[in-house]
mmCIF file of C-alpha atoms in Angstrom:
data_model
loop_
_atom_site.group_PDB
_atom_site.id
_atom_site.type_symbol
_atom_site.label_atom_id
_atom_site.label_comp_id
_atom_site.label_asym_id
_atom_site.label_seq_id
_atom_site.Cartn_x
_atom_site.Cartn_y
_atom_site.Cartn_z
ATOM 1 C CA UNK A 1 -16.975 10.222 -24.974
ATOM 2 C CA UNK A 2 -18.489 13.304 -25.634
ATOM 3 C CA UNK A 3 -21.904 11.890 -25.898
ATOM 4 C CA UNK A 4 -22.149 10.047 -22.388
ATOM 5 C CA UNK A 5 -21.083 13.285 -20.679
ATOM 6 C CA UNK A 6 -23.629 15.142 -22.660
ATOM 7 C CA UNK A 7 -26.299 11.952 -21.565
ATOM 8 C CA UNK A 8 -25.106 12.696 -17.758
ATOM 9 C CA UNK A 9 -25.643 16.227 -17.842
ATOM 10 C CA UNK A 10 -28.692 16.253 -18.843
ATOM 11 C CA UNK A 11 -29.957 13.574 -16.649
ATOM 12 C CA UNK A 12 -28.220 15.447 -13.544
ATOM 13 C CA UNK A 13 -30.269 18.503 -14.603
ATOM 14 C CA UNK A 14 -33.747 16.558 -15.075
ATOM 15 C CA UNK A 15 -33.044 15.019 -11.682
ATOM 16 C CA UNK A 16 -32.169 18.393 -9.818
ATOM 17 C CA UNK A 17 -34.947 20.156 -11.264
ATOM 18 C CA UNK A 18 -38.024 17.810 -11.822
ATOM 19 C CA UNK A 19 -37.577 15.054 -9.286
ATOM 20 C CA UNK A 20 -35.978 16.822 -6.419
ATOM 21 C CA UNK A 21 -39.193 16.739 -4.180
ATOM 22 C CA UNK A 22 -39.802 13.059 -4.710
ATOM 23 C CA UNK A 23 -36.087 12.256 -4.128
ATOM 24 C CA UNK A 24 -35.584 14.434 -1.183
ATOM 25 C CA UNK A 25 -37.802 12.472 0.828
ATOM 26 C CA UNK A 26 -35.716 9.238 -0.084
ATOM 27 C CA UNK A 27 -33.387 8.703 2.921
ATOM 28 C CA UNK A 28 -30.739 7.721 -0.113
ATOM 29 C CA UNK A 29 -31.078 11.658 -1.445
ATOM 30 C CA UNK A 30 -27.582 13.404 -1.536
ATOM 31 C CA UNK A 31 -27.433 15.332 1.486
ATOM 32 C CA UNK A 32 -28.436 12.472 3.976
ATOM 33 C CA UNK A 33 -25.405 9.918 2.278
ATOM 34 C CA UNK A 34 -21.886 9.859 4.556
ATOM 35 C CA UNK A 35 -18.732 9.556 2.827
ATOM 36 C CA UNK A 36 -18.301 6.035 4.516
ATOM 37 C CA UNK A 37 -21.844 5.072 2.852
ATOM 38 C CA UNK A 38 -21.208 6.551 -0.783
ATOM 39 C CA UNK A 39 -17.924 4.445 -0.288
ATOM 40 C CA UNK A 40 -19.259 1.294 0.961
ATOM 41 C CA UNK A 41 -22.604 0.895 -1.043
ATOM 42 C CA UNK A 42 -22.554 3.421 -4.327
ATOM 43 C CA UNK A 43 -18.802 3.187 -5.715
ATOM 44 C CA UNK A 44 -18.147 -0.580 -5.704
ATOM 45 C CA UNK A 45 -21.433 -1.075 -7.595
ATOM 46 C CA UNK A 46 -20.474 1.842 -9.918
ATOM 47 C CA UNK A 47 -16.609 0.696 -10.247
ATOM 48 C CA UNK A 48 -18.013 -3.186 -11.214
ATOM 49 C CA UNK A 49 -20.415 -1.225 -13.922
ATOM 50 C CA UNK A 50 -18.038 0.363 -15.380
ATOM 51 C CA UNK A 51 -15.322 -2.494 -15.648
ATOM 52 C CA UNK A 52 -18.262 -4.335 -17.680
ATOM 53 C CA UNK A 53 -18.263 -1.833 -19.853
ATOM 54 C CA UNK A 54 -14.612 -1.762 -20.608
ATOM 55 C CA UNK A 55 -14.181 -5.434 -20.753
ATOM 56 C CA UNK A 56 -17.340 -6.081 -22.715
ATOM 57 C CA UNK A 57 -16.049 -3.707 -25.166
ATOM 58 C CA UNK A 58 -12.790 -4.744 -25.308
ATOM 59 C CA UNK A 59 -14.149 -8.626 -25.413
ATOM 60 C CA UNK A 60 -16.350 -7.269 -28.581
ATOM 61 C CA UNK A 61 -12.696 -6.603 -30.878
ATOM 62 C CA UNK A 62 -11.144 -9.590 -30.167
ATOM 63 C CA UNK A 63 -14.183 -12.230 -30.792
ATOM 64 C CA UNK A 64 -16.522 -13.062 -33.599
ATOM 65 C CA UNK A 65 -20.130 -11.972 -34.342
ATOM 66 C CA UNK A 66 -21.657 -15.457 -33.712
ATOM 67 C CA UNK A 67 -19.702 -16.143 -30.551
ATOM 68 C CA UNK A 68 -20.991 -13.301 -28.718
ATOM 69 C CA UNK A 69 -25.298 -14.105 -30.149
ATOM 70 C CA UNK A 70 -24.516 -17.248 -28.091
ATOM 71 C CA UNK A 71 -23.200 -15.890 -25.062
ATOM 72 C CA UNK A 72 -25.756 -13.127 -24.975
ATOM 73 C CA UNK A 73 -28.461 -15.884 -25.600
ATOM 74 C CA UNK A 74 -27.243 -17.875 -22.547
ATOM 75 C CA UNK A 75 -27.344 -14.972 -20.348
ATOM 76 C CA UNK A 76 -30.863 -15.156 -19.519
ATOM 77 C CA UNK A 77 -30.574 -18.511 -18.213
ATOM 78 C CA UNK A 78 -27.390 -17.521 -16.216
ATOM 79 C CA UNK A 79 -29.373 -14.930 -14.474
ATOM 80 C CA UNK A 80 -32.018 -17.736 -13.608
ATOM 81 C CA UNK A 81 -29.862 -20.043 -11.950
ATOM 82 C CA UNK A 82 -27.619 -17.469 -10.251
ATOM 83 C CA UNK A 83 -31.114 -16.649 -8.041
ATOM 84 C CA UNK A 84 -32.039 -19.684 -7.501
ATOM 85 C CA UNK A 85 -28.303 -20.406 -6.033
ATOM 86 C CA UNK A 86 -28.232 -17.232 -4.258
ATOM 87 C CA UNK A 87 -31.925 -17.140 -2.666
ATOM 88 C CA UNK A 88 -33.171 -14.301 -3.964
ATOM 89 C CA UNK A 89 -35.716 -16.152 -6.422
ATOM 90 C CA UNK A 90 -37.930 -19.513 -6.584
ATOM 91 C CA UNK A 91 -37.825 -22.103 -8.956
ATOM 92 C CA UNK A 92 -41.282 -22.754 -10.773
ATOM 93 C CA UNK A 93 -42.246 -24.785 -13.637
ATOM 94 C CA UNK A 94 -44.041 -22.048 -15.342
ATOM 95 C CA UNK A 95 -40.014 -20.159 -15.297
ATOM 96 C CA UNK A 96 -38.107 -23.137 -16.104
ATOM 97 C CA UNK A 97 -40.790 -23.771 -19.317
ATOM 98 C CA UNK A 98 -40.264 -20.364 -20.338
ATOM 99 C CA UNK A 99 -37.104 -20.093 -20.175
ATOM 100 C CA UNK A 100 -36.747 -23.530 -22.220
ATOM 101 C CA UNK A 101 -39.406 -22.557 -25.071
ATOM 102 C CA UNK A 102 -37.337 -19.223 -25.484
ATOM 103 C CA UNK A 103 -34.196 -21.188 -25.553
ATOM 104 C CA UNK A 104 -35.265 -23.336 -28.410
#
């Protein structure tokens, strides 16, 4: 616990100090975000990261070693076809064969 508020500390401070310029001019940067906007596109995606954390740890007690290799090995291929359904990607052969060969 400790260690991830030591790991956002630090990356708060490199941000504020060394990137400031070449965020500022973002029209994401701190000051130019509403309320309604922080709430509407920043904390859903941040709530939904964190409840993977939680329940992927909590998954981790309660099932074997081997189970989880072969659900982290199908993930890849999850990903794939979720952006194909979705739009935001093309199906190729040159994807689809290496996906397969890395899959074997």
């Amino acid at each position: 616990m400790c260690q991830s508020f030591v790991k956002f500390f630090l990356a708060s401070f490199f941000v504020f100090t060394c990137m400031k310029s070449t965020f500022s001019n973002s029209e994401y940067w701190m000051t130019r975000i509403t309320w309604k906007e922080y709430a509407v596109k920043f904390a859903p995606l941040g709530a939904l990261f964190a409840a993977d954390i939680v329940l992927s740890n909590y998954g981790f007690v309660y099932s074997s070693v081997s189970f989880v290799e072969i659900i982290k090995s199908g993930i890849p291929i999850l990903v794939l076809i979720a952006g194909f359904m979705t739009g935001k990607d093309t199906i190729s052969a040159l994807k689809i064969v290496t996906i397969l060969s890395t899959r074997a």
